[in-house]
């Protein structure tokens, strides 16, 4: 949220909110995959490349969480984060 407000209206940056959601979701999915003994990076990349949700464990609702976000938006957020850092 931006501190700039006009007449009580707050301004939000949709990209920042979406990136935060993607980051949180990827963190949770990563943790679930790691806990279940998988290589999280390989599994997430497999899912992003193919769209096959079986790459993601259902443990701790990780599969449902990652499926709730469009794959293209996940890739966009990851690339944006990589290029901005």
mmCIF file of N, CA, C and O in Angstrom:
data_model
loop_
_atom_site.group_PDB
_atom_site.id
_atom_site.type_symbol
_atom_site.label_atom_id
_atom_site.label_comp_id
_atom_site.label_asym_id
_atom_site.label_seq_id
_atom_site.Cartn_x
_atom_site.Cartn_y
_atom_site.Cartn_z
ATOM 1 N N UNK A 1 0.840 -1.170 0.000
ATOM 2 C CA UNK A 1 0.000 0.000 0.000
ATOM 3 C C UNK A 1 0.886 1.234 0.000
ATOM 4 O O UNK A 1 1.885 1.284 0.677
ATOM 5 N N UNK A 2 0.484 2.216 -0.718
ATOM 6 C CA UNK A 2 1.217 3.470 -0.830
ATOM 7 C C UNK A 2 0.727 4.428 0.252
ATOM 8 O O UNK A 2 -0.448 4.475 0.579
ATOM 9 N N UNK A 3 1.632 5.213 0.849
ATOM 10 C CA UNK A 3 1.249 6.178 1.879
ATOM 11 C C UNK A 3 0.509 7.380 1.288
ATOM 12 O O UNK A 3 -0.106 8.141 2.013
ATOM 13 N N UNK A 4 0.592 7.547 -0.025
ATOM 14 C CA UNK A 4 -0.106 8.656 -0.660
ATOM 15 C C UNK A 4 -1.596 8.358 -0.675
ATOM 16 O O UNK A 4 -2.031 7.346 -1.171
ATOM 17 N N UNK A 5 -2.361 9.258 -0.121
ATOM 18 C CA UNK A 5 -3.804 9.066 -0.169
ATOM 19 C C UNK A 5 -4.470 10.406 -0.452
ATOM 20 O O UNK A 5 -3.999 11.458 -0.048
ATOM 21 N N UNK A 6 -5.561 10.318 -1.155
ATOM 22 C CA UNK A 6 -6.306 11.500 -1.518
ATOM 23 C C UNK A 6 -7.723 11.332 -0.998
ATOM 24 O O UNK A 6 -8.403 10.372 -1.349
ATOM 25 N N UNK A 7 -8.140 12.232 -0.148
ATOM 26 C CA UNK A 7 -9.490 12.198 0.379
ATOM 27 C C UNK A 7 -9.835 10.843 1.002
ATOM 28 O O UNK A 7 -10.900 10.295 0.797
ATOM 29 N N UNK A 8 -8.864 10.265 1.728
ATOM 30 C CA UNK A 8 -9.112 9.013 2.423
ATOM 31 C C UNK A 8 -9.025 7.767 1.549
ATOM 32 O O UNK A 8 -9.301 6.683 2.009
ATOM 33 N N UNK A 9 -8.657 7.935 0.302
ATOM 34 C CA UNK A 9 -8.548 6.797 -0.598
ATOM 35 C C UNK A 9 -7.106 6.334 -0.645
ATOM 36 O O UNK A 9 -6.209 7.121 -0.888
ATOM 37 N N UNK A 10 -6.883 5.065 -0.396
ATOM 38 C CA UNK A 10 -5.539 4.504 -0.446
ATOM 39 C C UNK A 10 -5.246 3.996 -1.841
ATOM 40 O O UNK A 10 -6.127 3.497 -2.540
ATOM 41 N N UNK A 11 -3.998 4.116 -2.243
ATOM 42 C CA UNK A 11 -3.574 3.625 -3.537
ATOM 43 C C UNK A 11 -2.851 2.302 -3.358
ATOM 44 O O UNK A 11 -2.008 2.160 -2.469
ATOM 45 N N UNK A 12 -3.164 1.337 -4.188
ATOM 46 C CA UNK A 12 -2.534 0.033 -4.135
ATOM 47 C C UNK A 12 -1.839 -0.245 -5.452
ATOM 48 O O UNK A 12 -2.340 0.110 -6.507
ATOM 49 N N UNK A 13 -0.699 -0.893 -5.366
ATOM 50 C CA UNK A 13 0.000 -1.330 -6.564
ATOM 51 C C UNK A 13 -0.352 -2.793 -6.776
ATOM 52 O O UNK A 13 0.083 -3.660 -6.019
ATOM 53 N N UNK A 14 -1.153 -3.065 -7.783
ATOM 54 C CA UNK A 14 -1.651 -4.411 -8.036
ATOM 55 C C UNK A 14 -0.503 -5.383 -8.291
ATOM 56 O O UNK A 14 -0.530 -6.518 -7.805
ATOM 57 N N UNK A 15 0.523 -4.949 -9.014
ATOM 58 C CA UNK A 15 1.666 -5.833 -9.280
ATOM 59 C C UNK A 15 2.362 -6.238 -7.982
ATOM 60 O O UNK A 15 2.748 -7.393 -7.813
ATOM 61 N N UNK A 16 2.506 -5.299 -7.057
ATOM 62 C CA UNK A 16 3.160 -5.616 -5.782
ATOM 63 C C UNK A 16 2.320 -6.597 -4.970
ATOM 64 O O UNK A 16 2.857 -7.524 -4.367
ATOM 65 N N UNK A 17 1.022 -6.404 -4.955
ATOM 66 C CA UNK A 17 0.130 -7.309 -4.224
ATOM 67 C C UNK A 17 0.163 -8.691 -4.843
ATOM 68 O O UNK A 17 0.269 -9.707 -4.148
ATOM 69 N N UNK A 18 0.096 -8.749 -6.163
ATOM 70 C CA UNK A 18 0.117 -10.033 -6.865
ATOM 71 C C UNK A 18 1.452 -10.738 -6.651
ATOM 72 O O UNK A 18 1.489 -11.936 -6.399
ATOM 73 N N UNK A 19 2.554 -10.010 -6.745
ATOM 74 C CA UNK A 19 3.877 -10.599 -6.522
ATOM 75 C C UNK A 19 4.007 -11.134 -5.102
ATOM 76 O O UNK A 19 4.592 -12.197 -4.880
ATOM 77 N N UNK A 20 3.443 -10.414 -4.135
ATOM 78 C CA UNK A 20 3.486 -10.879 -2.745
ATOM 79 C C UNK A 20 2.690 -12.169 -2.581
ATOM 80 O O UNK A 20 3.120 -13.090 -1.870
ATOM 81 N N UNK A 21 1.548 -12.254 -3.244
ATOM 82 C CA UNK A 21 0.745 -13.476 -3.198
ATOM 83 C C UNK A 21 1.494 -14.642 -3.824
ATOM 84 O O UNK A 21 1.531 -15.748 -3.276
ATOM 85 N N UNK A 22 2.117 -14.399 -4.971
ATOM 86 C CA UNK A 22 2.899 -15.439 -5.639
ATOM 87 C C UNK A 22 4.054 -15.871 -4.748
ATOM 88 O O UNK A 22 4.300 -17.072 -4.579
ATOM 89 N N UNK A 23 4.754 -14.912 -4.155
ATOM 90 C CA UNK A 23 5.894 -15.230 -3.297
ATOM 91 C C UNK A 23 5.468 -16.080 -2.099
ATOM 92 O O UNK A 23 6.104 -17.084 -1.782
ATOM 93 N N UNK A 24 4.395 -15.682 -1.454
ATOM 94 C CA UNK A 24 3.892 -16.437 -0.310
ATOM 95 C C UNK A 24 3.498 -17.854 -0.716
ATOM 96 O O UNK A 24 3.828 -18.832 -0.044
ATOM 97 N N UNK A 25 2.804 -17.958 -1.840
ATOM 98 C CA UNK A 25 2.363 -19.268 -2.329
ATOM 99 C C UNK A 25 3.554 -20.150 -2.676
ATOM 100 O O UNK A 25 3.595 -21.326 -2.284
ATOM 101 N N UNK A 26 4.537 -19.589 -3.380
ATOM 102 C CA UNK A 26 5.717 -20.382 -3.732
ATOM 103 C C UNK A 26 6.484 -20.821 -2.487
ATOM 104 O O UNK A 26 6.980 -21.954 -2.430
ATOM 105 N N UNK A 27 6.567 -19.957 -1.491
ATOM 106 C CA UNK A 27 7.224 -20.323 -0.233
ATOM 107 C C UNK A 27 6.514 -21.509 0.425
ATOM 108 O O UNK A 27 7.150 -22.447 0.904
ATOM 109 N N UNK A 28 5.192 -21.459 0.455
ATOM 110 C CA UNK A 28 4.413 -22.531 1.076
ATOM 111 C C UNK A 28 4.530 -23.834 0.287
ATOM 112 O O UNK A 28 4.666 -24.914 0.868
ATOM 113 N N UNK A 29 4.488 -23.741 -1.043
ATOM 114 C CA UNK A 29 4.619 -24.923 -1.887
ATOM 115 C C UNK A 29 6.023 -25.508 -1.753
ATOM 116 O O UNK A 29 6.197 -26.725 -1.620
ATOM 117 N N UNK A 30 7.018 -24.643 -1.762
ATOM 118 C CA UNK A 30 8.412 -25.070 -1.588
ATOM 119 C C UNK A 30 8.568 -25.841 -0.276
ATOM 120 O O UNK A 30 9.153 -26.926 -0.248
ATOM 121 N N UNK A 31 8.037 -25.297 0.802
ATOM 122 C CA UNK A 31 8.144 -25.944 2.114
ATOM 123 C C UNK A 31 7.452 -27.302 2.128
ATOM 124 O O UNK A 31 7.978 -28.269 2.690
ATOM 125 N N UNK A 32 6.282 -27.383 1.514
ATOM 126 C CA UNK A 32 5.548 -28.652 1.475
ATOM 127 C C UNK A 32 6.317 -29.701 0.675
ATOM 128 O O UNK A 32 6.406 -30.866 1.083
ATOM 129 N N UNK A 33 6.872 -29.298 -0.459
ATOM 130 C CA UNK A 33 7.648 -30.231 -1.283
ATOM 131 C C UNK A 33 8.896 -30.700 -0.538
ATOM 132 O O UNK A 33 9.225 -31.886 -0.546
ATOM 133 N N UNK A 34 9.586 -29.776 0.097
ATOM 134 C CA UNK A 34 10.781 -30.110 0.858
ATOM 135 C C UNK A 34 10.444 -31.072 2.000
ATOM 136 O O UNK A 34 11.134 -32.077 2.205
ATOM 137 N N UNK A 35 9.367 -30.791 2.705
ATOM 138 C CA UNK A 35 8.946 -31.640 3.817
ATOM 139 C C UNK A 35 8.662 -33.069 3.355
ATOM 140 O O UNK A 35 8.975 -34.024 4.056
ATOM 141 N N UNK A 36 8.079 -33.189 2.160
ATOM 142 C CA UNK A 36 7.736 -34.509 1.636
ATOM 143 C C UNK A 36 8.915 -35.205 0.953
ATOM 144 O O UNK A 36 8.790 -36.314 0.455
ATOM 145 N N UNK A 37 10.083 -34.552 0.920
ATOM 146 C CA UNK A 37 11.284 -35.188 0.406
ATOM 147 C C UNK A 37 11.562 -34.980 -1.073
ATOM 148 O O UNK A 37 12.422 -35.643 -1.646
ATOM 149 N N UNK A 38 10.854 -34.063 -1.687
ATOM 150 C CA UNK A 38 11.066 -33.773 -3.105
ATOM 151 C C UNK A 38 12.107 -32.666 -3.275
ATOM 152 O O UNK A 38 12.383 -31.914 -2.349
ATOM 153 N N UNK A 39 12.640 -32.543 -4.487
ATOM 154 C CA UNK A 39 13.480 -31.406 -4.839
ATOM 155 C C UNK A 39 12.520 -30.289 -5.275
ATOM 156 O O UNK A 39 11.980 -30.342 -6.387
ATOM 157 N N UNK A 40 12.288 -29.307 -4.424
ATOM 158 C CA UNK A 40 11.259 -28.301 -4.713
ATOM 159 C C UNK A 40 11.473 -27.529 -6.006
ATOM 160 O O UNK A 40 10.513 -27.269 -6.736
ATOM 161 N N UNK A 41 12.711 -27.166 -6.300
ATOM 162 C CA UNK A 41 12.967 -26.390 -7.521
ATOM 163 C C UNK A 41 12.593 -27.212 -8.751
ATOM 164 O O UNK A 41 11.882 -26.730 -9.641
ATOM 165 N N UNK A 42 13.042 -28.456 -8.802
ATOM 166 C CA UNK A 42 12.720 -29.307 -9.954
ATOM 167 C C UNK A 42 11.215 -29.516 -10.102
ATOM 168 O O UNK A 42 10.684 -29.491 -11.220
ATOM 169 N N UNK A 43 10.535 -29.717 -8.980
ATOM 170 C CA UNK A 43 9.097 -29.963 -9.033
ATOM 171 C C UNK A 43 8.333 -28.723 -9.490
ATOM 172 O O UNK A 43 7.429 -28.818 -10.317
ATOM 173 N N UNK A 44 8.699 -27.564 -8.960
ATOM 174 C CA UNK A 44 8.010 -26.336 -9.352
ATOM 175 C C UNK A 44 8.283 -26.006 -10.809
ATOM 176 O O UNK A 44 7.368 -25.629 -11.556
ATOM 177 N N UNK A 45 9.521 -26.164 -11.254
ATOM 178 C CA UNK A 45 9.844 -25.927 -12.666
ATOM 179 C C UNK A 45 9.063 -26.897 -13.554
ATOM 180 O O UNK A 45 8.511 -26.496 -14.581
ATOM 181 N N UNK A 46 8.991 -28.149 -13.165
ATOM 182 C CA UNK A 46 8.212 -29.127 -13.931
ATOM 183 C C UNK A 46 6.770 -28.699 -14.063
ATOM 184 O O UNK A 46 6.183 -28.759 -15.155
ATOM 185 N N UNK A 47 6.193 -28.240 -12.981
ATOM 186 C CA UNK A 47 4.808 -27.769 -13.031
ATOM 187 C C UNK A 47 4.676 -26.551 -13.944
ATOM 188 O O UNK A 47 3.774 -26.473 -14.774
ATOM 189 N N UNK A 48 5.579 -25.572 -13.783
ATOM 190 C CA UNK A 48 5.475 -24.352 -14.581
ATOM 191 C C UNK A 48 5.642 -24.622 -16.073
ATOM 192 O O UNK A 48 4.999 -23.976 -16.899
ATOM 193 N N UNK A 49 6.518 -25.559 -16.422
ATOM 194 C CA UNK A 49 6.748 -25.862 -17.840
ATOM 195 C C UNK A 49 5.608 -26.660 -18.469
ATOM 196 O O UNK A 49 5.280 -26.454 -19.641
ATOM 197 N N UNK A 50 5.025 -27.573 -17.703
ATOM 198 C CA UNK A 50 4.039 -28.489 -18.287
ATOM 199 C C UNK A 50 2.595 -28.185 -17.919
ATOM 200 O O UNK A 50 1.677 -28.578 -18.642
ATOM 201 N N UNK A 51 2.396 -27.552 -16.774
ATOM 202 C CA UNK A 51 1.040 -27.345 -16.287
ATOM 203 C C UNK A 51 0.476 -28.567 -15.589
ATOM 204 O O UNK A 51 -0.678 -28.574 -15.172
ATOM 205 N N UNK A 52 1.286 -29.610 -15.458
ATOM 206 C CA UNK A 52 0.861 -30.850 -14.812
ATOM 207 C C UNK A 52 0.951 -30.692 -13.300
ATOM 208 O O UNK A 52 2.041 -30.655 -12.731
ATOM 209 N N UNK A 53 -0.198 -30.615 -12.646
ATOM 210 C CA UNK A 53 -0.248 -30.370 -11.207
ATOM 211 C C UNK A 53 0.287 -31.531 -10.379
ATOM 212 O O UNK A 53 0.564 -31.359 -9.196
ATOM 213 N N UNK A 54 0.486 -32.685 -11.002
ATOM 214 C CA UNK A 54 1.002 -33.827 -10.231
ATOM 215 C C UNK A 54 2.458 -33.610 -9.812
ATOM 216 O O UNK A 54 2.965 -34.353 -8.977
ATOM 217 N N UNK A 55 3.112 -32.600 -10.350
ATOM 218 C CA UNK A 55 4.461 -32.252 -9.894
ATOM 219 C C UNK A 55 4.439 -31.685 -8.469
ATOM 220 O O UNK A 55 5.453 -31.649 -7.790
ATOM 221 N N UNK A 56 3.281 -31.199 -8.052
ATOM 222 C CA UNK A 56 3.148 -30.541 -6.754
ATOM 223 C C UNK A 56 2.395 -31.466 -5.799
ATOM 224 O O UNK A 56 1.318 -31.967 -6.118
ATOM 225 N N UNK A 57 2.961 -31.664 -4.624
ATOM 226 C CA UNK A 57 2.331 -32.503 -3.618
ATOM 227 C C UNK A 57 1.005 -31.897 -3.153
ATOM 228 O O UNK A 57 0.836 -30.679 -3.165
ATOM 229 N N UNK A 58 0.102 -32.758 -2.750
ATOM 230 C CA UNK A 58 -1.152 -32.267 -2.178
ATOM 231 C C UNK A 58 -1.007 -32.001 -0.680
ATOM 232 O O UNK A 58 -1.906 -31.441 -0.055
ATOM 233 N N UNK A 59 0.153 -32.374 -0.125
ATOM 234 C CA UNK A 59 0.405 -32.148 1.302
ATOM 235 C C UNK A 59 0.243 -30.666 1.638
ATOM 236 O O UNK A 59 0.729 -29.790 0.929
ATOM 237 N N UNK A 60 -0.459 -30.397 2.718
ATOM 238 C CA UNK A 60 -0.667 -29.032 3.211
ATOM 239 C C UNK A 60 -1.354 -28.142 2.166
ATOM 240 O O UNK A 60 -1.123 -26.935 2.118
ATOM 241 N N UNK A 61 -2.169 -28.752 1.299
ATOM 242 C CA UNK A 61 -2.913 -28.047 0.241
ATOM 243 C C UNK A 61 -2.012 -27.315 -0.757
ATOM 244 O O UNK A 61 -2.440 -26.355 -1.396
ATOM 245 N N UNK A 62 -0.770 -27.765 -0.889
ATOM 246 C CA UNK A 62 0.175 -27.080 -1.782
ATOM 247 C C UNK A 62 -0.325 -27.066 -3.226
ATOM 248 O O UNK A 62 -0.202 -26.047 -3.911
ATOM 249 N N UNK A 63 -0.887 -28.178 -3.682
ATOM 250 C CA UNK A 63 -1.361 -28.241 -5.075
ATOM 251 C C UNK A 63 -2.493 -27.246 -5.303
ATOM 252 O O UNK A 63 -2.496 -26.515 -6.301
ATOM 253 N N UNK A 64 -3.447 -27.213 -4.401
ATOM 254 C CA UNK A 64 -4.559 -26.270 -4.542
ATOM 255 C C UNK A 64 -4.070 -24.825 -4.505
ATOM 256 O O UNK A 64 -4.578 -23.975 -5.239
ATOM 257 N N UNK A 65 -3.089 -24.565 -3.658
ATOM 258 C CA UNK A 65 -2.557 -23.205 -3.546
ATOM 259 C C UNK A 65 -1.917 -22.753 -4.854
ATOM 260 O O UNK A 65 -2.166 -21.636 -5.323
ATOM 261 N N UNK A 66 -1.087 -23.618 -5.443
ATOM 262 C CA UNK A 66 -0.408 -23.190 -6.671
ATOM 263 C C UNK A 66 -1.372 -23.137 -7.852
ATOM 264 O O UNK A 66 -1.222 -22.318 -8.751
ATOM 265 N N UNK A 67 -2.391 -23.997 -7.818
ATOM 266 C CA UNK A 67 -3.382 -23.971 -8.896
ATOM 267 C C UNK A 67 -4.291 -22.752 -8.823
ATOM 268 O O UNK A 67 -4.935 -22.407 -9.816
ATOM 269 N N UNK A 68 -4.316 -22.088 -7.672
ATOM 270 C CA UNK A 68 -5.167 -20.905 -7.529
ATOM 271 C C UNK A 68 -4.577 -19.677 -8.227
ATOM 272 O O UNK A 68 -5.243 -18.658 -8.344
ATOM 273 N N UNK A 69 -3.329 -19.798 -8.675
ATOM 274 C CA UNK A 69 -2.659 -18.684 -9.352
ATOM 275 C C UNK A 69 -2.327 -19.102 -10.783
ATOM 276 O O UNK A 69 -1.804 -20.187 -11.017
ATOM 277 N N UNK A 70 -2.616 -18.247 -11.726
ATOM 278 C CA UNK A 70 -2.307 -18.513 -13.128
ATOM 279 C C UNK A 70 -0.803 -18.739 -13.297
ATOM 280 O O UNK A 70 0.002 -17.956 -12.784
ATOM 281 N N UNK A 71 -0.419 -19.803 -14.004
ATOM 282 C CA UNK A 71 1.004 -20.114 -14.209
ATOM 283 C C UNK A 71 1.752 -18.958 -14.837
ATOM 284 O O UNK A 71 2.898 -18.670 -14.494
ATOM 285 N N UNK A 72 1.139 -18.281 -15.784
ATOM 286 C CA UNK A 72 1.783 -17.140 -16.430
ATOM 287 C C UNK A 72 2.108 -16.039 -15.446
ATOM 288 O O UNK A 72 3.159 -15.401 -15.538
ATOM 289 N N UNK A 73 1.221 -15.822 -14.473
ATOM 290 C CA UNK A 73 1.461 -14.804 -13.450
ATOM 291 C C UNK A 73 2.603 -15.225 -12.530
ATOM 292 O O UNK A 73 3.389 -14.390 -12.083
ATOM 293 N N UNK A 74 2.723 -16.523 -12.255
ATOM 294 C CA UNK A 74 3.832 -17.017 -11.435
ATOM 295 C C UNK A 74 5.147 -16.772 -12.164
ATOM 296 O O UNK A 74 6.099 -16.230 -11.594
ATOM 297 N N UNK A 75 5.200 -17.145 -13.425
ATOM 298 C CA UNK A 75 6.422 -16.960 -14.219
ATOM 299 C C UNK A 75 6.766 -15.476 -14.315
ATOM 300 O O UNK A 75 7.924 -15.083 -14.156
ATOM 301 N N UNK A 76 5.767 -14.643 -14.555
ATOM 302 C CA UNK A 76 5.990 -13.197 -14.649
ATOM 303 C C UNK A 76 6.576 -12.648 -13.349
ATOM 304 O O UNK A 76 7.538 -11.868 -13.373
ATOM 305 N N UNK A 77 6.028 -13.057 -12.215
ATOM 306 C CA UNK A 77 6.517 -12.570 -10.921
ATOM 307 C C UNK A 77 7.939 -13.048 -10.649
ATOM 308 O O UNK A 77 8.767 -12.290 -10.143
ATOM 309 N N UNK A 78 8.242 -14.293 -11.020
ATOM 310 C CA UNK A 78 9.589 -14.830 -10.805
ATOM 311 C C UNK A 78 10.600 -14.085 -11.668
ATOM 312 O O UNK A 78 11.670 -13.691 -11.188
ATOM 313 N N UNK A 79 10.265 -13.850 -12.918
ATOM 314 C CA UNK A 79 11.178 -13.136 -13.820
ATOM 315 C C UNK A 79 11.357 -11.700 -13.347
ATOM 316 O O UNK A 79 12.484 -11.192 -13.313
ATOM 317 N N UNK A 80 10.272 -11.037 -12.958
ATOM 318 C CA UNK A 80 10.356 -9.661 -12.478
ATOM 319 C C UNK A 80 11.253 -9.593 -11.251
ATOM 320 O O UNK A 80 12.142 -8.732 -11.159
ATOM 321 N N UNK A 81 11.067 -10.512 -10.329
ATOM 322 C CA UNK A 81 11.882 -10.536 -9.107
ATOM 323 C C UNK A 81 13.352 -10.763 -9.437
ATOM 324 O O UNK A 81 14.232 -10.089 -8.896
ATOM 325 N N UNK A 82 13.629 -11.670 -10.348
ATOM 326 C CA UNK A 82 15.013 -11.961 -10.734
ATOM 327 C C UNK A 82 15.663 -10.736 -11.387
ATOM 328 O O UNK A 82 16.794 -10.387 -11.047
ATOM 329 N N UNK A 83 14.975 -10.091 -12.280
ATOM 330 C CA UNK A 83 15.550 -8.974 -13.007
ATOM 331 C C UNK A 83 15.692 -7.710 -12.151
ATOM 332 O O UNK A 83 16.549 -6.871 -12.419
ATOM 333 N N UNK A 84 14.860 -7.575 -11.144
ATOM 334 C CA UNK A 84 14.919 -6.388 -10.280
ATOM 335 C C UNK A 84 15.922 -6.536 -9.148
ATOM 336 O O UNK A 84 16.171 -5.575 -8.428
ATOM 337 N N UNK A 85 16.481 -7.712 -8.968
ATOM 338 C CA UNK A 85 17.438 -7.898 -7.854
ATOM 339 C C UNK A 85 18.822 -8.095 -8.367
ATOM 340 O O UNK A 85 19.455 -8.387 -9.028
#
